[in-house]
Short mmCIF file of C-alpha atoms and ligand atoms in Angstrom, two decimals:
data_model
loop_
_atom_site.label_atom_id
_atom_site.label_comp_id
_atom_site.label_asym_id
_atom_site.label_seq_id
_atom_site.Cartn_x
_atom_site.Cartn_y
_atom_site.Cartn_z
CA UNK A 190 97.35 109.25 106.30
CA UNK A 191 97.72 112.99 105.91
CA UNK A 192 97.77 115.00 102.73
CA UNK A 193 101.37 116.01 102.11
CA UNK A 194 101.72 119.80 102.18
CA UNK A 195 105.02 119.67 100.23
CA UNK A 196 102.85 119.08 97.19
CA UNK A 197 100.89 122.28 97.73
CA UNK A 198 101.76 125.66 96.25
CA UNK A 199 101.93 128.48 98.85
CA UNK A 200 98.31 128.42 100.00
CA UNK A 201 96.32 130.13 102.72
CA UNK A 202 93.33 128.07 103.74
CA UNK A 203 90.28 129.36 105.55
CA UNK A 204 90.20 128.78 109.30
CA UNK A 205 87.42 127.06 111.26
CA UNK A 206 86.73 128.79 114.58
CA UNK A 207 84.08 127.68 117.06
CA UNK A 208 82.52 129.53 119.98
CA UNK A 209 82.62 127.06 122.88
CA UNK A 210 79.90 128.95 124.78
CA UNK A 211 77.39 128.47 121.97
CA UNK A 212 78.28 124.97 120.66
CA UNK A 213 75.94 122.14 121.77
CA UNK A 214 78.22 119.33 120.46
CA UNK A 215 75.61 118.11 117.92
CA UNK A 216 78.39 117.18 115.43
CA UNK A 217 76.41 118.33 112.39
CA UNK A 218 79.41 120.38 111.23
CA UNK A 219 81.65 117.31 111.53
CA UNK A 220 79.27 115.25 109.42
CA UNK A 221 78.80 117.83 106.69
CA UNK A 222 82.37 119.03 106.00
CA UNK A 223 83.19 117.91 102.43
CA UNK A 224 86.88 117.57 103.31
CA UNK A 225 86.07 115.63 106.50
CA UNK A 226 88.46 118.00 108.24
CA UNK A 227 86.55 118.28 111.50
CA UNK A 228 86.55 115.98 114.52
CA UNK A 229 85.30 116.31 118.07
CA UNK A 230 87.96 117.13 120.64
CA UNK A 231 85.93 116.45 123.75
CA UNK A 232 82.80 118.56 123.41
CA UNK A 233 84.08 120.85 120.66
CA UNK A 234 84.69 120.37 116.93
CA UNK A 235 88.18 121.24 115.64
CA UNK A 236 89.94 121.12 112.28
CA UNK A 237 92.25 118.15 112.80
CA UNK A 238 94.74 119.60 110.29
CA UNK A 239 95.03 122.93 112.08
CA UNK A 240 98.55 123.08 113.46
CA UNK A 241 98.31 126.65 114.71
CA UNK A 242 100.61 127.78 111.89
CA UNK A 243 98.48 126.40 109.08
CA UNK A 244 95.09 124.75 108.69
CA UNK A 245 95.30 122.43 105.71
CA UNK A 246 92.32 121.79 103.57
CA UNK A 247 89.54 124.24 104.45
CA UNK A 248 88.06 125.56 101.19
CA UNK A 249 85.85 128.09 102.97
CA UNK A 250 82.63 126.56 101.65
CA UNK A 251 80.91 127.48 104.95
CA UNK A 252 78.70 124.42 104.84
CA UNK A 253 79.59 123.82 108.52
CA UNK A 254 78.42 127.36 109.30
CA UNK A 255 75.20 126.79 107.33
CA UNK A 256 74.22 123.63 109.26
CA UNK A 257 75.17 124.87 112.73
CA UNK A 258 71.94 125.27 114.73
CA UNK A 259 73.62 127.52 117.32
CA UNK A 260 75.44 129.99 115.03
CA UNK A 261 78.61 128.89 116.84
CA UNK A 262 80.93 128.79 113.79
CA UNK A 263 83.01 131.48 112.20
CA UNK A 264 85.05 130.78 109.06
CA UNK A 265 87.91 133.27 108.97
CA UNK A 266 89.89 134.11 105.86
CA UNK A 267 89.43 132.28 102.57
CA UNK A 268 91.18 129.89 100.20
CA UNK A 269 94.03 131.74 98.55
CA UNK A 270 96.94 130.51 96.47
CA UNK A 271 99.44 133.30 96.72
CA UNK A 272 101.57 132.69 93.66
CA UNK A 273 102.55 130.37 90.83
CA UNK A 274 100.40 128.48 88.39
CA UNK A 275 97.36 128.20 90.71
CA UNK A 276 97.38 131.79 91.96
CA UNK A 277 93.79 132.66 92.81
CA UNK A 278 92.10 135.77 91.41
CA UNK A 279 89.27 136.23 93.89
CA UNK A 280 89.08 138.74 96.73
CA UNK A 281 87.86 138.59 100.33
CA UNK A 282 84.34 137.20 100.90
CA UNK A 283 81.19 139.23 101.40
CA UNK A 284 77.50 138.43 101.99
CA UNK A 285 75.00 139.02 99.13
CA UNK A 286 74.80 142.73 98.27
CA UNK A 287 72.56 143.02 95.17
CA UNK A 288 71.70 146.66 95.84
CA UNK A 289 75.36 147.68 95.97
CA UNK A 290 75.25 149.16 99.47
CA UNK A 291 78.54 150.37 100.97
CA UNK A 292 78.55 147.26 103.25
CA UNK A 293 76.65 144.00 102.67
CA UNK A 294 73.60 144.12 104.94
CA UNK A 295 72.66 141.25 107.27
CA UNK A 296 70.74 138.76 105.13
CA UNK A 297 67.60 139.06 107.30
CA UNK A 298 67.47 142.79 106.48
CA UNK A 299 67.95 142.11 102.76
CA UNK A 300 65.46 139.24 102.43
CA UNK A 301 62.18 141.25 102.30
CA UNK A 302 63.50 143.15 99.27
CA UNK A 303 64.37 140.01 97.25
CA UNK A 304 62.33 138.14 94.64
CA UNK A 305 61.56 134.46 95.37
CA UNK A 306 64.18 133.43 92.77
CA UNK A 307 66.86 135.63 94.36
CA UNK A 308 66.06 134.16 97.77
CA UNK A 309 66.59 130.61 96.50
CA UNK A 310 69.81 131.59 94.75
CA UNK A 311 71.32 133.26 97.82
CA UNK A 312 70.23 130.67 100.39
CA UNK A 313 70.83 127.42 98.48
CA UNK A 314 73.67 125.46 100.07
CA UNK A 315 74.98 122.05 99.15
CA UNK A 316 73.20 119.66 101.45
CA UNK A 317 75.09 116.63 102.73
CA UNK A 318 72.76 115.55 105.53
CA UNK A 319 69.69 113.69 104.27
CA UNK A 320 66.71 112.00 105.85
CA UNK A 321 66.20 108.37 104.82
CA UNK A 322 62.65 109.27 103.71
CA UNK A 323 62.09 108.68 99.98
CA UNK A 324 61.26 111.67 97.80
CA UNK A 325 57.78 111.13 96.30
CA UNK A 326 57.83 110.67 92.54
CA UNK A 327 55.53 113.69 92.05
CA UNK A 328 58.22 115.95 93.58
CA UNK A 329 61.01 114.34 91.57
CA UNK A 330 58.95 114.91 88.42
CA UNK A 331 58.58 118.59 89.26
CA UNK A 332 62.35 118.84 89.65
CA UNK A 333 63.22 116.98 86.44
CA UNK A 334 60.62 118.91 84.45
CA UNK A 335 62.41 122.18 85.34
CA UNK A 336 65.56 120.79 83.68
CA UNK A 337 63.77 120.53 80.34
CA UNK A 338 63.21 124.28 80.21
CA UNK A 339 66.83 125.39 80.46
CA UNK A 340 68.30 127.39 77.58
CA UNK A 341 70.56 125.49 75.17
CA UNK A 342 72.82 126.34 72.25
CA UNK A 343 70.75 126.31 69.02
CA UNK A 344 67.82 125.03 71.13
CA UNK A 345 69.55 121.66 70.80
CA UNK A 346 68.36 120.44 74.25
CA UNK A 347 71.23 117.95 74.34
CA UNK A 348 70.34 116.30 77.64
CA UNK A 349 68.88 113.19 79.12
CA UNK A 350 68.40 112.25 82.78
CA UNK A 351 68.55 109.05 84.82
CA UNK A 352 66.65 109.18 88.11
CA UNK A 353 67.78 106.47 90.55
CA UNK A 354 66.10 105.77 93.88
CA UNK A 355 67.33 102.15 94.08
CA UNK A 356 69.71 102.19 97.09
CA UNK A 357 71.70 99.18 95.96
CA UNK A 358 72.32 100.68 92.54
CA UNK A 359 73.35 104.06 94.00
CA UNK A 360 75.79 102.26 96.33
CA UNK A 361 77.30 100.25 93.49
CA UNK A 362 77.83 103.37 91.35
CA UNK A 363 79.48 105.08 94.35
CA UNK A 364 81.80 102.16 95.08
CA UNK A 365 82.88 101.74 91.45
CA UNK A 366 83.51 105.46 90.91
CA UNK A 367 85.46 105.69 94.21
CA UNK A 368 87.67 102.80 93.10
CA UNK A 369 88.46 104.68 89.89
CA UNK A 370 89.46 107.95 91.60
CA UNK A 371 91.47 106.41 94.45
CA UNK A 372 94.89 106.52 92.69
CA UNK A 373 94.68 110.30 92.33
CA UNK A 374 94.39 110.91 96.09
CA UNK A 375 97.38 108.60 96.76
CA UNK A 376 99.55 111.02 94.81
CA UNK A 377 98.76 113.70 97.40
CA UNK A 378 99.23 111.55 100.50
CA UNK A 379 102.36 111.49 102.64
CA UNK A 380 104.58 108.46 102.14
CA UNK A 381 107.37 107.44 104.54
CA UNK A 382 109.61 106.60 101.60
CA UNK A 383 111.70 109.65 100.60
CA UNK A 384 112.25 108.55 96.97
CA UNK A 385 108.55 107.93 96.45
CA UNK A 386 107.79 111.30 97.96
CA UNK A 387 110.10 113.08 95.48
CA UNK A 388 108.52 111.13 92.63
CA UNK A 389 105.01 112.04 93.80
CA UNK A 390 105.87 115.74 94.08
CA UNK A 391 107.27 115.75 90.53
CA UNK A 392 104.27 113.81 89.22
CA UNK A 393 101.71 116.11 90.89
CA UNK A 394 103.43 119.23 89.59
CA UNK A 395 103.61 117.88 86.04
CA UNK A 396 100.02 116.61 86.05
CA UNK A 397 98.76 119.87 87.56
CA UNK A 398 100.10 121.73 84.56
CA UNK A 399 99.01 119.18 81.95
CA UNK A 400 95.53 118.61 83.31
CA UNK A 401 94.80 121.30 85.94
CA UNK A 402 91.08 120.47 86.17
CA UNK A 403 91.87 117.00 87.48
CA UNK A 404 94.82 117.79 89.78
CA UNK A 405 93.77 120.70 91.94
CA UNK A 406 94.68 120.20 95.60
CA UNK A 407 91.07 120.95 96.63
CA UNK A 408 89.97 118.00 94.53
CA UNK A 409 92.56 115.83 96.26
CA UNK A 410 90.90 116.51 99.60
CA UNK A 411 87.53 115.55 98.20
CA UNK A 412 88.89 112.35 96.71
CA UNK A 413 90.66 111.47 99.93
CA UNK A 414 87.36 111.89 101.78
CA UNK A 415 85.45 109.75 99.33
CA UNK A 416 87.92 106.87 99.25
CA UNK A 417 89.12 106.79 102.85
CA UNK A 418 86.21 108.05 104.96
CA UNK A 419 84.37 105.07 106.41
CA UNK A 420 81.33 107.17 107.23
CA UNK A 421 81.44 109.16 104.01
CA UNK A 422 79.37 108.07 101.06
CA UNK A 423 80.09 109.51 97.61
CA UNK A 424 76.37 110.26 97.18
CA UNK A 425 75.95 111.35 100.81
CA UNK A 426 73.30 108.68 101.61
CA UNK A 427 70.79 110.70 99.60
CA UNK A 428 67.67 108.67 98.75
CA UNK A 429 67.78 109.69 95.07
CA UNK A 430 70.49 110.39 92.55
CA UNK A 431 69.88 112.19 89.25
CA UNK A 432 72.46 111.57 86.55
CA UNK A 433 72.68 114.42 84.06
CA UNK A 434 73.74 113.26 80.61
CA UNK A 435 74.82 115.31 77.61
CA UNK A 436 74.76 114.50 73.90
CA UNK A 437 78.42 114.57 72.85
CA UNK A 438 77.54 115.61 69.28
CA UNK A 439 75.71 118.77 70.25
CA UNK A 440 76.41 122.37 69.17
CA UNK A 441 79.15 124.23 71.04
CA UNK A 442 79.80 122.69 74.40
CA UNK A 443 77.09 120.22 75.55
CA UNK A 444 78.51 120.36 79.08
CA UNK A 445 77.26 123.96 79.39
CA UNK A 446 73.72 123.05 78.33
CA UNK A 447 73.59 119.95 80.55
CA UNK A 448 74.74 121.91 83.58
CA UNK A 449 72.20 124.68 82.91
CA UNK A 450 69.49 121.99 82.97
CA UNK A 451 71.01 120.57 86.14
CA UNK A 452 70.96 123.93 87.87
CA UNK A 453 67.32 124.57 86.91
CA UNK A 454 66.61 121.29 88.73
CA UNK A 455 68.74 122.21 91.75
CA UNK A 456 67.09 125.61 92.23
CA UNK A 457 63.62 124.12 91.78
CA UNK A 458 64.43 121.39 94.32
CA UNK A 459 65.45 123.98 96.93
CA UNK A 460 62.33 126.05 96.22
CA UNK A 461 60.35 122.89 97.06
CA UNK A 462 62.14 122.38 100.38
CA UNK A 463 64.43 119.61 99.13
CA UNK A 464 68.21 119.54 99.56
CA UNK A 465 70.70 118.80 96.80
CA UNK A 466 74.42 118.37 96.26
CA UNK A 467 76.23 118.07 92.96
CA UNK A 468 78.55 115.08 92.88
CA UNK A 469 81.15 115.46 90.16
CA UNK A 470 83.06 112.21 90.80
CA UNK A 471 80.20 110.45 89.00
CA UNK A 472 82.01 111.32 85.74
CA UNK A 473 84.07 108.19 86.41
CA UNK A 474 80.99 106.30 85.16
CA UNK A 475 82.17 107.21 81.67
CA UNK A 476 85.08 104.81 82.21
CA UNK A 477 82.85 101.96 83.43
CA UNK A 478 81.17 100.49 80.31
CA UNK A 479 79.28 97.65 82.00
CA UNK A 480 77.67 99.84 84.63
CA UNK A 481 76.91 102.44 81.99
CA UNK A 482 75.11 99.84 79.89
CA UNK A 483 73.13 98.67 82.92
CA UNK A 484 71.99 102.28 83.40
CA UNK A 485 71.01 102.58 79.75
CA UNK A 486 73.65 105.22 79.03
CA UNK A 487 74.67 104.69 75.42
CA UNK A 488 76.30 106.74 72.68
CA UNK A 489 75.96 109.66 72.04
CA UNK A 490 75.26 110.37 75.72
CA UNK A 491 77.91 110.96 78.32
CA UNK A 492 77.58 111.53 82.08
CA UNK A 493 78.22 115.24 82.73
CA UNK A 494 77.39 115.48 86.42
CA UNK A 495 74.98 114.21 89.06
CA UNK A 496 72.70 115.61 91.73
CA UNK A 497 72.15 113.90 95.08
CA UNK A 498 68.68 114.86 96.25
CA UNK A 499 66.48 114.30 99.28
CA UNK A 500 64.84 115.87 102.30
CA UNK A 501 67.40 117.75 104.41
CA UNK A 502 67.95 116.35 107.92
CA UNK A 503 68.54 119.82 109.30
CA UNK A 504 68.33 123.38 108.08
CA UNK A 505 71.14 123.87 105.56
CA UNK A 506 69.85 126.61 103.29
CA UNK A 507 71.41 129.78 104.62
CA UNK A 508 73.14 132.75 102.99
CA UNK A 509 76.92 132.78 103.38
CA UNK A 510 79.71 135.13 102.35
CA UNK A 511 81.43 134.37 99.07
CA UNK A 512 84.61 135.75 97.51
CA UNK A 513 84.27 138.68 95.14
CA UNK A 514 85.31 138.40 91.48
CA UNK A 515 86.73 141.35 89.60
CA UNK A 516 83.91 143.07 87.68
CA UNK A 517 84.67 145.55 84.87
CA UNK A 518 81.96 148.06 83.88
CA UNK A 519 81.72 149.99 80.61
CA UNK A 520 78.83 152.45 81.36
CA UNK A 521 76.64 154.01 78.63
CA UNK A 522 78.22 157.44 79.24
CA UNK A 523 81.59 155.99 78.15
CA UNK A 524 83.18 156.84 81.48
CA UNK A 525 84.54 153.29 81.67
CA UNK A 526 86.24 151.04 82.13
CA UNK A 527 85.58 151.03 85.85
CA UNK A 528 86.73 148.12 87.94
CA UNK A 529 85.14 146.85 91.10
C1 FMN B 14 80.00 120.37 89.32
C2 FMN B 14 80.10 120.24 90.83
C3 FMN B 14 80.55 119.06 91.38
C4 FMN B 14 80.60 118.91 92.78
N1 FMN B 14 80.99 117.71 93.30
C5 FMN B 14 80.92 117.53 94.65
C6 FMN B 14 81.20 116.25 95.19
O1 FMN B 14 81.57 115.31 94.49
N2 FMN B 14 81.05 116.08 96.55
C7 FMN B 14 80.65 117.11 97.35
O2 FMN B 14 80.51 116.90 98.56
N3 FMN B 14 80.39 118.35 96.85
C8 FMN B 14 80.49 118.56 95.52
N4 FMN B 14 80.19 119.80 95.00
C9 FMN B 14 79.69 120.87 95.88
C10 FMN B 14 80.72 121.97 96.13
O3 FMN B 14 81.67 121.54 97.07
C11 FMN B 14 79.95 123.20 96.64
O4 FMN B 14 79.10 123.66 95.63
C12 FMN B 14 80.89 124.35 97.03
O5 FMN B 14 81.71 124.00 98.12
C13 FMN B 14 80.10 125.61 97.39
O6 FMN B 14 79.18 125.34 98.44
P1 FMN B 14 77.61 125.63 98.25
O7 FMN B 14 77.13 124.73 97.13
O8 FMN B 14 76.99 125.30 99.57
O9 FMN B 14 77.47 127.07 97.88
C14 FMN B 14 80.21 119.99 93.62
C15 FMN B 14 79.79 121.19 93.04
C16 FMN B 14 79.74 121.33 91.67
C17 FMN B 14 79.27 122.63 91.08
S1 SF4 B 15 84.23 125.81 105.62
FE1 SF4 B 15 83.80 123.90 104.48
S2 SF4 B 15 85.80 122.90 104.29
FE2 SF4 B 15 86.01 124.46 105.90
S3 SF4 B 15 85.62 123.38 107.81
FE3 SF4 B 15 83.66 124.26 107.15
S4 SF4 B 15 82.67 122.65 105.94
FE4 SF4 B 15 84.82 122.08 106.15
S1 SF4 B 16 77.20 122.25 114.30
FE1 SF4 B 16 77.50 123.97 115.70
S2 SF4 B 16 76.56 123.28 117.61
FE2 SF4 B 16 76.88 121.45 116.36
S3 SF4 B 16 78.95 120.67 116.98
FE3 SF4 B 16 79.25 122.01 115.23
S4 SF4 B 16 79.70 124.01 116.13
FE4 SF4 B 16 78.77 122.78 117.73
#
């Protein structure tokens, strides 16, 4: 089944382009694409939704580019909603440019001038290709320990972690969470029945306004991948999964503190040569009381997010271009505001 583009606002997706002279047909890009958009057409990968006029689904994450061993991939353009409720605010992508040069330099030229922390920040990519090899507990401890030293509102440290390396348990969490999210992707899929299609379009538009965080079309692609892809595993076959929990009673917004702890862990993991990928669908665990109890997740804790972690099967950590946000400066000499 295809995602139904009548339910999309006017959107320009990024475009996957491959250089046939360089590609060695290893299929790593096909395996890693979070929207499972790519397939092999003979010896070359293509976006199966690319009709020539439009290429549905590509969010421009450049994870395919990051895993390609032959530098054969170019991602052209970027994800842009041109109008309406979801109109995007970001501008065309650029490579890291911390020294504000007129043009972003090639990353290799920039690297010698960066601190070790900057290098990890710019090269970390979500890793979706893992070795089966278990991560030794000493390394996992180093990662989790970094979480404990994140800043938190009022020093409340409102977090708790569950570290799971039991394959069967990870699989069961994935299957149960996928079952819970499946109905959402159905709303975005084509249906032969015209009446149902009209109903779905109305429903998606209403839900997108009422609860935009749960009904973005990019999320629909991810859900479709998770529930329909036979080869796709919600936790990406990673040998370990870290659940990041937050204390619901905490000061301000405990989600912020929990995610700061999570990102300390993610950056530390990459500095140690591990690969990680956040998996947000795990939040469905909050609607599964039995499984939650089995995992020892009790009030006042709530699952905020999760991190799949393991040894990367191929090199994934590579700098990529990212869109540019608007930045407003108010300099000390009061010459501002100046917008970039
Ligand atoms: C909170 C959060 C949840 C995410 N959930 C998923 C997920 O369920 N599955 C997945 O493949 N990627 C997931 N991602 C990874 C994003 O797709 C990825 O960060 C984004 O495309 C940018 O790519 P990069 O991490 O390589 O820079 C998630 C990222 C964040 C921050
Ligand atoms: S940029 Fe991301 S979404 Fe687009 S084809 Fe590559 S991996 Fe898939
Ligand atoms: S990862 Fe690169 S070399 Fe491998 S199939 Fe994709 S484009 Fe070709």
